[in-house]
Short mmCIF file of C-alpha atoms in Angstrom, two decimals:
data_model
loop_
_atom_site.label_atom_id
_atom_site.label_comp_id
_atom_site.label_asym_id
_atom_site.label_seq_id
_atom_site.Cartn_x
_atom_site.Cartn_y
_atom_site.Cartn_z
CA MET E 65 170.71 70.26 8.89
CA PRO E 66 174.02 71.75 10.13
CA SER E 67 175.60 74.52 8.05
CA SER E 68 178.53 72.32 7.14
CA ASP E 69 176.11 69.96 5.39
CA ILE E 70 174.32 72.75 3.53
CA ALA E 71 177.40 74.57 2.32
CA PRO E 72 180.46 72.46 3.16
CA SER E 73 182.92 74.60 1.22
CA ALA E 74 181.54 78.05 2.15
CA ALA E 75 183.46 80.46 4.38
CA PRO E 76 182.18 80.32 8.00
CA PRO E 77 180.25 83.67 7.93
CA VAL E 78 178.58 82.64 4.67
CA ALA E 79 177.73 79.22 6.01
CA ARG E 80 176.27 80.82 9.14
CA LEU E 81 173.97 83.06 7.09
CA ILE E 82 172.91 80.14 4.88
CA GLU E 83 172.01 78.22 8.00
CA ALA E 84 170.08 81.22 9.39
CA PHE E 85 168.00 81.48 6.22
CA HIS E 86 167.46 77.73 6.19
CA ARG E 87 165.81 77.97 9.61
CA LEU E 88 163.05 80.18 8.15
CA PRO E 89 159.78 78.44 7.24
CA GLY E 90 159.56 77.39 3.61
CA ILE E 91 163.24 78.04 2.87
CA GLY E 92 165.13 74.98 1.68
CA PRO E 93 168.93 74.67 1.40
CA LYS E 94 168.99 75.87 -2.22
CA SER E 95 166.87 78.94 -1.50
CA ALA E 96 169.01 79.67 1.58
CA GLN E 97 172.15 79.64 -0.56
CA ARG E 98 170.54 81.81 -3.25
CA LEU E 99 169.40 84.42 -0.71
CA THR E 100 172.81 84.45 0.98
CA TYR E 101 174.71 85.02 -2.25
CA HIS E 102 172.20 87.71 -3.22
CA LEU E 103 172.95 89.49 0.07
CA ILE E 104 176.69 89.17 -0.52
CA ARG E 105 176.30 91.00 -3.83
CA MET E 106 174.02 93.64 -2.27
CA PRO E 107 175.44 97.19 -1.77
CA GLN E 108 176.65 97.87 1.78
CA ASP E 109 173.94 100.47 2.60
CA GLU E 110 171.12 98.18 1.42
CA ALA E 111 172.49 95.30 3.49
CA GLU E 112 172.69 97.54 6.56
CA GLU E 113 169.10 98.69 5.99
CA PHE E 114 168.04 95.06 5.74
CA ALA E 115 169.81 94.15 8.97
CA ALA E 116 168.37 97.22 10.73
CA ALA E 117 164.85 96.21 9.60
CA ILE E 118 165.27 92.77 11.18
CA LEU E 119 166.59 94.24 14.42
CA GLY E 120 163.85 96.89 14.42
CA VAL E 121 161.16 94.24 14.18
CA LYS E 122 162.62 92.35 17.12
CA GLU E 123 163.14 95.48 19.25
CA ARG E 124 159.97 97.47 18.55
CA VAL E 125 157.25 94.97 17.74
CA VAL E 126 155.18 93.62 20.62
CA LEU E 127 151.86 91.85 20.97
CA CYS E 128 148.85 94.07 21.64
CA ASP E 129 147.75 93.67 25.25
CA THR E 130 144.11 93.44 24.19
CA CYS E 131 143.91 91.43 20.97
CA ALA E 132 147.39 89.81 20.78
CA ASN E 133 147.88 91.18 17.27
CA ILE E 134 151.34 92.41 16.29
CA ALA E 135 151.71 96.05 17.33
CA GLU E 136 154.24 98.78 17.91
CA ALA E 137 152.80 99.66 21.33
CA VAL E 138 150.84 97.90 24.04
CA GLU E 139 147.67 98.78 22.12
CA CYS E 140 147.48 98.11 18.37
CA THR E 141 145.99 100.62 15.93
CA ILE E 142 142.78 98.60 15.54
CA CYS E 143 142.13 98.32 19.29
CA GLY E 144 142.92 102.01 19.70
CA ASP E 145 140.55 103.07 16.90
CA LEU E 146 137.41 104.45 18.60
CA GLN E 147 135.51 104.47 15.29
CA ARG E 148 135.53 100.66 15.15
CA ASP E 149 132.66 98.56 16.46
CA SER E 150 133.65 97.26 19.91
CA THR E 151 130.63 94.97 20.17
CA ARG E 152 132.05 92.48 17.65
CA ILE E 153 135.25 90.48 17.83
CA CYS E 154 136.59 88.48 14.92
CA VAL E 155 138.76 85.61 16.18
CA VAL E 156 141.57 84.60 13.82
CA GLU E 157 144.44 82.12 13.97
CA GLU E 158 147.39 84.33 13.04
CA PRO E 159 148.21 88.05 12.67
CA LEU E 160 148.32 87.60 8.88
CA ASP E 161 144.65 86.64 8.98
CA VAL E 162 143.84 90.11 10.36
CA VAL E 163 145.49 91.58 7.26
CA ALA E 164 143.45 89.25 5.04
CA VAL E 165 140.10 90.15 6.67
CA GLU E 166 140.97 93.86 6.61
CA ARG E 167 141.68 93.54 2.88
CA ALA E 168 138.01 92.63 2.33
CA ARG E 169 136.99 96.10 3.71
CA VAL E 170 133.63 94.90 4.99
CA TYR E 171 134.39 94.34 8.66
CA SER E 172 134.67 97.22 11.08
CA GLY E 173 134.81 95.39 14.41
CA LYS E 174 137.76 94.37 16.57
CA TYR E 175 139.95 91.28 16.36
CA HIS E 176 141.45 88.64 18.60
CA VAL E 177 144.48 86.62 17.48
CA LEU E 178 144.77 83.10 18.91
CA HIS E 179 148.31 82.45 17.66
CA GLY E 180 147.49 78.93 16.56
CA VAL E 181 144.74 76.34 16.55
CA ILE E 182 144.03 73.28 18.61
CA SER E 183 146.21 70.57 17.10
CA PRO E 184 146.29 67.44 19.29
CA VAL E 185 148.76 65.56 17.09
CA ASN E 186 151.21 68.45 17.41
CA GLY E 187 150.62 68.75 21.14
CA VAL E 188 148.88 72.14 20.86
CA GLY E 189 145.97 72.38 23.27
CA PRO E 190 143.56 75.17 24.28
CA ASN E 191 145.95 76.42 26.97
CA ASP E 192 148.57 77.17 24.30
CA LEU E 193 146.23 79.65 22.58
CA LYS E 194 145.17 83.17 23.62
CA LEU E 195 141.78 81.92 24.79
CA ARG E 196 142.06 83.09 28.38
CA GLU E 197 142.63 86.64 27.06
CA LEU E 198 139.55 86.31 24.84
CA LEU E 199 137.44 85.32 27.84
CA GLU E 200 138.74 88.35 29.75
CA ARG E 201 137.56 90.64 26.94
CA LEU E 202 134.03 89.26 27.17
CA ARG E 203 133.64 89.80 30.91
CA ASP E 204 132.37 93.41 30.84
CA GLY E 205 129.42 92.53 28.57
CA THR E 206 130.26 95.01 25.76
CA VAL E 207 130.79 92.31 23.16
CA VAL E 208 127.60 90.86 21.66
CA GLU E 209 129.07 88.74 18.88
CA VAL E 210 132.23 86.69 18.40
CA ILE E 211 132.92 85.77 14.78
CA VAL E 212 135.17 82.71 14.59
CA ALA E 213 137.33 83.04 11.48
CA THR E 214 139.68 80.08 11.94
CA ASN E 215 140.66 78.20 8.79
CA PRO E 216 137.99 75.87 7.37
CA ASN E 217 139.95 72.69 8.02
CA LEU E 218 139.56 70.05 10.73
CA GLU E 219 141.73 71.80 13.33
CA GLY E 220 140.15 75.18 12.58
CA GLU E 221 136.68 73.66 12.96
CA ALA E 222 137.66 71.95 16.21
CA THR E 223 138.96 75.25 17.56
CA ALA E 224 135.72 76.94 16.54
CA MET E 225 133.70 74.24 18.33
CA TYR E 226 135.85 74.66 21.41
CA ILE E 227 135.35 78.44 21.40
CA GLN E 228 131.63 77.96 20.99
CA GLN E 229 131.52 75.63 24.01
CA LEU E 230 133.76 78.01 25.94
CA ILE E 231 131.90 81.26 25.46
CA GLY E 232 128.43 80.09 24.50
CA PRO E 233 127.37 79.90 28.18
CA LEU E 234 128.31 83.58 28.61
CA GLY E 235 125.37 84.57 26.41
CA VAL E 236 127.55 85.98 23.66
CA LYS E 237 126.47 85.12 20.12
CA VAL E 238 129.11 82.94 18.41
CA THR E 239 129.13 82.88 14.61
CA ARG E 240 131.36 81.14 12.09
CA LEU E 241 132.47 82.37 8.68
CA ALA E 242 130.31 80.83 5.95
CA ARG E 243 131.80 77.90 4.10
CA GLY E 244 131.17 76.72 0.59
CA LEU E 245 132.47 76.77 -2.96
CA PRO E 246 135.14 79.37 -3.70
CA SER E 247 134.58 81.75 -6.60
CA GLY E 248 135.97 80.40 -9.86
CA SER E 249 136.07 76.76 -8.74
CA ASP E 250 134.46 73.68 -10.33
CA ILE E 251 131.79 71.71 -8.44
CA GLU E 252 133.26 68.59 -10.05
CA TYR E 253 136.41 68.93 -7.95
CA ALA E 254 134.78 69.98 -4.68
CA ASP E 255 135.22 67.63 -1.74
CA ASP E 256 132.20 66.19 0.05
CA SER E 257 132.35 68.36 3.17
CA THR E 258 132.68 71.60 1.16
CA LEU E 259 129.70 70.60 -0.98
CA ALA E 260 127.72 69.59 2.09
CA HIS E 261 128.41 72.93 3.77
CA ALA E 262 127.61 74.80 0.57
CA LEU E 263 124.25 73.01 0.31
CA GLU E 264 123.45 73.54 3.98
CA SER E 265 124.29 77.25 3.74
CA ARG E 266 122.52 77.79 0.39
CA ALA E 267 120.90 81.18 -0.04
CA GLU E 268 117.85 82.26 -2.01
CA ILE E 269 118.66 84.17 -5.18
CA PRO E 270 117.21 87.67 -4.68
CA GLN E 271 114.49 88.81 -7.11
CA ARG E 272 115.68 91.54 -9.46
CA GLN E 273 113.34 94.52 -9.72
CA THR E 274 114.31 95.43 -13.27
CA GLY E 275 115.13 93.39 -16.35
CA THR E 276 113.11 90.32 -15.24
CA PRO E 277 111.94 88.35 -18.30
CA GLU E 278 108.17 88.35 -18.86
CA MET H 177 176.86 52.84 -17.15
CA THR H 178 174.20 54.14 -14.83
CA SER H 179 170.73 54.76 -16.21
CA LYS H 180 168.59 57.58 -14.89
CA ARG H 181 165.83 56.16 -12.70
CA ARG H 182 162.39 56.98 -14.02
CA PRO H 183 160.10 58.53 -11.41
CA VAL H 184 157.50 56.07 -10.18
CA THR H 185 153.90 57.19 -10.08
CA TYR H 186 151.19 55.18 -8.40
CA THR H 187 147.67 55.68 -7.11
CA THR H 188 146.88 54.67 -3.56
CA ASP H 189 144.29 54.99 -0.86
CA GLY H 190 145.41 56.73 2.29
CA VAL H 191 144.27 58.40 5.48
CA VAL H 192 145.60 61.91 6.14
CA VAL H 193 147.20 61.90 9.59
CA ARG H 194 149.30 65.08 9.54
CA THR H 195 149.47 68.31 7.59
CA SER H 196 151.89 71.22 7.69
CA ASN H 197 152.36 74.31 5.59
CA LEU H 198 155.16 74.68 3.11
CA GLY H 199 156.18 77.89 1.38
CA GLU H 200 153.56 80.31 0.08
CA ALA H 201 150.63 78.02 -0.50
CA ASP H 202 151.80 74.40 -0.51
CA ARG H 203 151.04 71.81 2.09
CA ILE H 204 152.99 68.77 3.27
CA ILE H 205 150.65 65.83 3.78
CA THR H 206 151.38 62.66 5.72
CA LEU H 207 149.28 59.67 4.74
CA ILE H 208 148.96 56.16 6.11
CA THR H 209 148.62 53.83 3.13
CA PRO H 210 148.07 50.06 2.96
CA ILE H 211 151.00 49.19 0.63
CA HIS H 212 153.52 52.00 1.05
CA GLY H 213 153.18 52.62 4.79
CA ILE H 214 153.72 56.28 5.65
CA VAL H 215 153.80 58.51 2.58
CA ARG H 216 154.84 62.16 2.85
CA GLY H 217 154.13 64.36 -0.10
CA VAL H 218 153.62 67.92 -1.22
CA ALA H 219 150.25 69.11 -2.43
CA LYS H 220 151.12 72.15 -4.52
CA ALA H 221 148.99 75.25 -3.91
CA ALA H 222 146.66 73.22 -1.65
CA ARG H 223 146.12 76.22 0.65
CA LYS H 224 144.69 78.42 -2.08
CA PRO H 225 140.89 78.72 -2.00
CA GLY H 226 140.52 77.49 -5.58
CA SER H 227 142.69 74.40 -5.07
CA LYS H 228 141.24 71.13 -6.35
CA MET H 229 143.14 69.22 -3.67
CA GLY H 230 142.90 71.41 -0.55
CA GLY H 231 139.44 70.32 0.56
CA HIS H 232 140.25 66.63 0.13
CA LEU H 233 143.61 66.62 1.89
CA ASP H 234 142.38 67.49 5.34
CA LEU H 235 143.13 65.53 8.51
CA LEU H 236 141.27 62.27 9.13
CA LYS H 237 140.04 61.95 5.56
CA HIS H 238 140.27 58.72 3.61
CA VAL H 239 141.40 59.74 0.15
CA SER H 240 142.54 58.30 -3.13
CA VAL H 241 145.65 60.07 -4.37
CA SER H 242 148.21 59.88 -7.13
CA VAL H 243 151.78 59.87 -5.78
CA ARG H 244 154.81 60.74 -7.86
CA GLU H 245 157.88 59.46 -6.04
CA THR H 246 160.95 61.63 -5.70
CA ARG H 247 164.07 61.29 -3.60
CA THR H 248 162.69 63.61 -0.91
CA LEU H 249 159.05 64.64 -0.62
CA HIS H 250 156.76 62.99 -3.13
CA GLY H 251 154.35 64.96 -5.30
CA LEU H 252 150.63 64.50 -4.70
CA SER H 253 147.90 65.07 -7.30
CA GLN H 254 144.50 63.84 -8.51
CA VAL H 255 143.00 63.59 -5.06
CA SER H 256 139.46 62.50 -4.33
CA THR H 257 137.73 61.79 -1.03
CA VAL H 258 136.70 58.19 -0.35
CA ASN H 259 135.28 58.92 3.12
CA GLY H 260 135.33 62.32 4.83
CA TYR H 261 134.15 61.00 8.25
CA ARG H 262 131.87 63.97 8.83
CA GLY H 263 130.86 62.63 12.21
CA LEU H 264 134.40 63.25 13.45
CA ARG H 265 134.28 66.86 12.24
CA ASP H 266 131.12 67.99 13.96
CA ASP H 267 131.90 66.73 17.45
CA LEU H 268 134.84 67.82 19.60
CA ASP H 269 134.95 64.56 21.56
CA ARG H 270 135.03 62.40 18.43
CA PHE H 271 137.61 64.74 16.87
CA SER H 272 139.90 64.36 19.89
CA ARG H 273 139.60 60.56 19.75
CA GLY H 274 140.15 60.55 15.98
CA SER H 275 143.35 62.57 16.51
CA TYR H 276 144.55 60.03 19.09
CA ILE H 277 143.85 57.16 16.72
CA SER H 278 145.61 58.78 13.78
CA GLU H 279 148.66 59.73 15.85
CA MET H 280 148.95 56.13 17.05
CA ALA H 281 148.62 54.82 13.48
CA GLU H 282 151.43 57.13 12.42
CA ARG H 283 153.67 56.07 15.31
CA PHE H 284 153.14 52.37 14.59
CA SER H 285 153.81 52.76 10.84
CA VAL H 286 157.01 53.14 8.85
CA GLU H 287 157.79 54.47 5.39
CA ASN H 288 157.70 51.83 2.65
CA GLY H 289 156.35 49.31 5.13
CA ALA H 290 153.19 47.67 3.81
CA ASN H 291 150.70 47.08 6.59
CA GLN H 292 147.28 46.32 5.20
CA PRO H 293 145.81 45.01 8.48
CA LEU H 294 146.77 48.26 10.25
CA PHE H 295 145.22 50.32 7.44
CA ARG H 296 142.00 48.28 7.51
CA LEU H 297 141.90 48.61 11.31
CA LEU H 298 142.32 52.38 11.03
CA LEU H 299 139.41 52.64 8.57
CA ASP H 300 137.20 50.35 10.69
CA VAL H 301 137.82 52.32 13.86
CA LEU H 302 137.36 55.73 12.22
CA SER H 303 134.05 54.56 10.70
CA THR H 304 132.91 53.21 14.06
CA LEU H 305 134.03 56.26 15.98
CA GLU H 306 131.99 58.46 13.67
CA VAL H 307 128.70 56.93 14.78
CA SER H 308 129.24 54.78 17.85
CA ASP H 309 127.73 55.73 21.20
CA ASN H 310 130.54 53.80 22.90
CA PRO H 311 133.69 55.54 21.60
CA GLU H 312 135.63 54.63 24.74
CA MET H 313 135.48 50.93 23.92
CA ALA H 314 136.29 51.62 20.24
CA ILE H 315 139.51 53.26 21.43
CA HIS H 316 140.36 50.33 23.73
CA PHE H 317 139.66 47.89 20.88
CA TYR H 318 142.01 49.88 18.65
CA GLU H 319 144.76 50.00 21.27
CA MET H 320 144.55 46.25 21.87
CA ARG H 321 144.41 45.32 18.18
CA LEU H 322 147.32 47.65 17.33
CA LEU H 323 149.43 46.00 20.01
CA GLN H 324 148.50 42.58 18.65
CA LEU H 325 149.25 43.55 15.04
CA SER H 326 152.62 44.95 16.07
CA GLY H 327 153.65 41.82 17.92
CA PHE H 328 153.17 43.25 21.41
CA ALA H 329 149.97 41.47 22.40
CA PRO H 330 149.66 41.54 26.21
CA GLU H 331 150.00 38.18 27.97
CA LEU H 332 146.67 37.70 29.73
CA SER H 333 146.49 34.03 30.67
CA ARG H 334 149.83 33.31 32.38
CA CYS H 335 151.85 35.26 34.92
CA VAL H 336 154.75 36.93 33.09
CA GLU H 337 156.96 36.53 36.19
CA SER H 338 156.35 32.91 37.23
CA GLY H 339 154.79 31.47 34.07
CA VAL H 340 151.94 29.84 36.02
CA GLU H 341 148.37 29.96 34.74
CA LEU H 342 146.46 32.78 36.41
CA GLU H 343 143.61 32.02 38.76
CA PRO H 344 140.38 34.03 38.24
CA ALA H 345 141.18 36.84 40.70
CA ASN H 346 142.49 40.37 40.85
CA HIS H 347 146.07 40.64 39.57
CA LEU H 348 148.61 43.26 38.50
CA TYR H 349 149.83 44.37 35.09
CA SER H 350 153.43 45.00 34.14
CA ALA H 351 153.96 47.09 30.98
CA ASP H 352 157.71 46.33 31.14
CA ARG H 353 157.08 42.59 31.04
CA GLY H 354 154.07 42.93 28.73
CA GLY H 355 151.42 41.10 30.73
CA LEU H 356 149.69 40.18 33.95
CA VAL H 357 151.57 39.39 37.12
CA ASN H 358 150.26 37.11 39.81
CA ASN H 359 149.91 38.92 43.14
CA GLU H 360 152.18 36.34 44.81
CA SER H 361 154.86 36.69 42.13
CA ARG H 362 155.12 40.44 42.48
CA PRO H 363 158.85 41.25 42.35
CA VAL H 364 160.19 42.87 45.52
CA GLY H 365 160.48 46.64 45.14
CA GLU H 366 158.53 46.70 41.86
CA THR H 367 156.38 49.86 41.84
CA ALA H 368 155.37 50.20 38.20
CA LEU H 369 152.71 47.50 38.37
CA LEU H 370 149.15 48.54 37.62
CA PRO H 371 146.09 47.12 39.33
CA ALA H 372 143.97 44.83 37.18
CA SER H 373 140.69 43.70 38.71
CA LEU H 374 139.08 40.45 37.64
CA ASN H 375 136.50 42.38 35.58
CA THR H 376 139.23 44.39 33.87
CA ILE H 377 141.11 41.19 33.05
CA LYS H 378 137.93 39.70 31.59
CA LEU H 379 137.50 42.85 29.47
CA LEU H 380 141.12 42.69 28.27
CA ARG H 381 140.67 39.05 27.26
CA PHE H 382 137.37 39.90 25.57
CA LEU H 383 138.99 42.77 23.64
CA SER H 384 141.82 40.51 22.51
CA ARG H 385 139.42 38.27 20.58
CA ALA H 386 136.34 40.41 19.85
CA ASP H 387 135.61 42.26 16.63
CA ILE H 388 134.86 45.97 16.69
CA ALA H 389 131.08 45.53 16.64
CA GLN H 390 131.22 43.20 19.64
CA ALA H 391 133.66 45.50 21.43
CA THR H 392 131.51 48.61 21.07
CA ALA H 393 128.43 46.67 22.14
CA MET H 394 130.14 45.90 25.46
CA LYS H 395 129.43 48.29 28.32
CA SER H 396 131.91 48.62 31.14
CA GLY H 397 131.97 50.34 34.50
CA GLU H 398 133.92 53.51 35.20
CA ASP H 399 136.54 51.73 37.31
CA GLU H 400 137.14 49.04 34.69
CA ASN H 401 137.36 51.70 32.00
CA ARG H 402 139.94 53.62 33.97
CA GLN H 403 142.01 50.48 34.56
CA LEU H 404 141.74 49.48 30.90
CA SER H 405 142.92 52.94 29.83
CA ARG H 406 145.89 52.89 32.19
CA ILE H 407 146.97 49.37 31.25
CA LEU H 408 146.66 49.74 27.48
CA ARG H 409 148.24 53.19 27.46
CA ALA H 410 151.12 52.06 29.67
CA GLN H 411 151.76 49.20 27.26
CA ILE H 412 151.65 51.54 24.24
CA HIS H 413 153.98 54.02 25.94
CA HIS H 414 156.37 51.19 26.70
CA VAL H 415 156.34 50.02 23.07
CA LEU H 416 156.69 53.52 21.62
CA ASP H 417 159.11 54.64 24.33
CA ARG H 418 157.04 57.78 25.00
CA GLY H 419 153.48 59.05 25.32
CA LEU H 420 151.25 60.42 22.59
CA ARG H 421 150.76 64.16 22.19
CA SER H 422 147.04 63.91 21.51
CA GLU H 423 146.32 62.14 24.82
CA ALA H 424 146.21 65.35 26.84
CA PHE H 425 143.54 67.00 24.70
CA MET H 426 141.46 63.81 24.48
CA ASP H 427 141.51 63.49 28.27
CA GLU H 428 140.67 67.17 28.71
CA VAL H 429 137.64 66.99 26.42
CA ARG H 430 136.50 63.74 28.00
CA THR H 431 136.76 64.93 31.57
CA ARG H 432 135.32 68.43 31.20
CA PRO H 433 132.06 68.60 33.12
CA GLY H 434 129.33 68.58 30.49
CA HIS H 435 132.08 69.30 27.95
CA GLY H 436 132.10 72.77 29.44
CA ASN H 437 134.78 75.33 29.92
CA GLY H 438 138.06 74.14 31.36
CA ILE H 439 140.04 77.26 30.55
CA GLY H 440 140.69 80.03 32.93
CA ARG H 441 139.14 78.11 35.81
CA THR H 442 141.06 77.54 38.94
CA THR H 443 140.34 75.20 41.80
CA SER H 444 139.05 78.12 43.84
CA ASP H 445 136.72 79.18 40.97
CA SER H 446 135.25 75.70 40.88
CA SER H 447 134.81 75.50 44.60
CA ASN H 448 132.93 78.79 44.66
CA GLU H 449 130.30 77.53 42.26
#
């Protein structure tokens, strides 16, 4: 939508900023206007800091040469950390997924960011993802396991299947994040494929050593 | 005096053909429905792990959904899965074909345009594709039937140039003219004609009147298959005025040797093996 349609009566610089916000994902015309008028009311120094932060991101942030995660140098902090397990790579769709997995604090291996998933209806194929770079990382034989952590939807599953077919012949173990019922959900509302996966991946309840009823 | 229009809410069946993220955790869903044509709606918080809708509103799922109409994107709620087509989810080849089918259904549908035959066809083909050992012919059946339902059925008995009845022989196919062309009637300088062998013509005629069970029971040779693909696709491209995005991936999966690795290989790599 052109800026004149979003804010027909706004001054040109205001309209331009509204349009810029409107281009961001998830920002509709109303939100774009609200954010713009919030910035107009913002003190000068805060606005300059905000603008400098945007420019800084564009000037200083690059993709890690190894894992394609967002980094400040050619090697990200995770790839440069010698304490981390280099025999395992967790493959994720987007850089934000690295943050999510790191939040769980149970994984100490490396990552690889695909920057998307195979999405035929959107014209995204395997060659549009960072799969060639992933293959390069497996060539020296250090990696023993690739954990595919793409989203548990159809395109994420298809990408996982593709990765499995791609690197399976190299002798590297390919695993997939477990799927099933999320904590706090109701079985009544679960869809058939989630329930099927949950049943297939069911686990034995471990015997407790103490407090077992007679 | 103008009265405020009350929002309309209805329940419909639909097949999810497209999804995209919206905001923090919402998802925009595009459905093909029998009565309302294409329906685009927002499933609030569908990306959160605890969502009651997220698991149901995945691509290539036949769902029942409650739609609350608004002026822009409708609101979706109370979703349940009618058929999840698991066979399309566990097999890359079937997934790629399912994507092709759903993209075509979307391109041949319009908003607020009831099209029950197209919806029934979509369900039939998805169900067949899930289990059939002849997915190639299921795709050709779908392409042919979609053209017929949309009023673009190929002319297979008379020459579209001269109008004369075609002799049982090899002929040519013109996507621009929408049918077969007699070899003798080939327009001078015409280069966009596709070869159509007698066997391919027989298959096209068979597909134009067969049901899906008969179509998938029919085996065809590689050459005929290739010609069928080229002819039906050319006709679809002509009708839609462009190709389909999912074709490239479907072809890649189909042509990979043993469904193996096609990435990072060059011609010289292959020749060294």
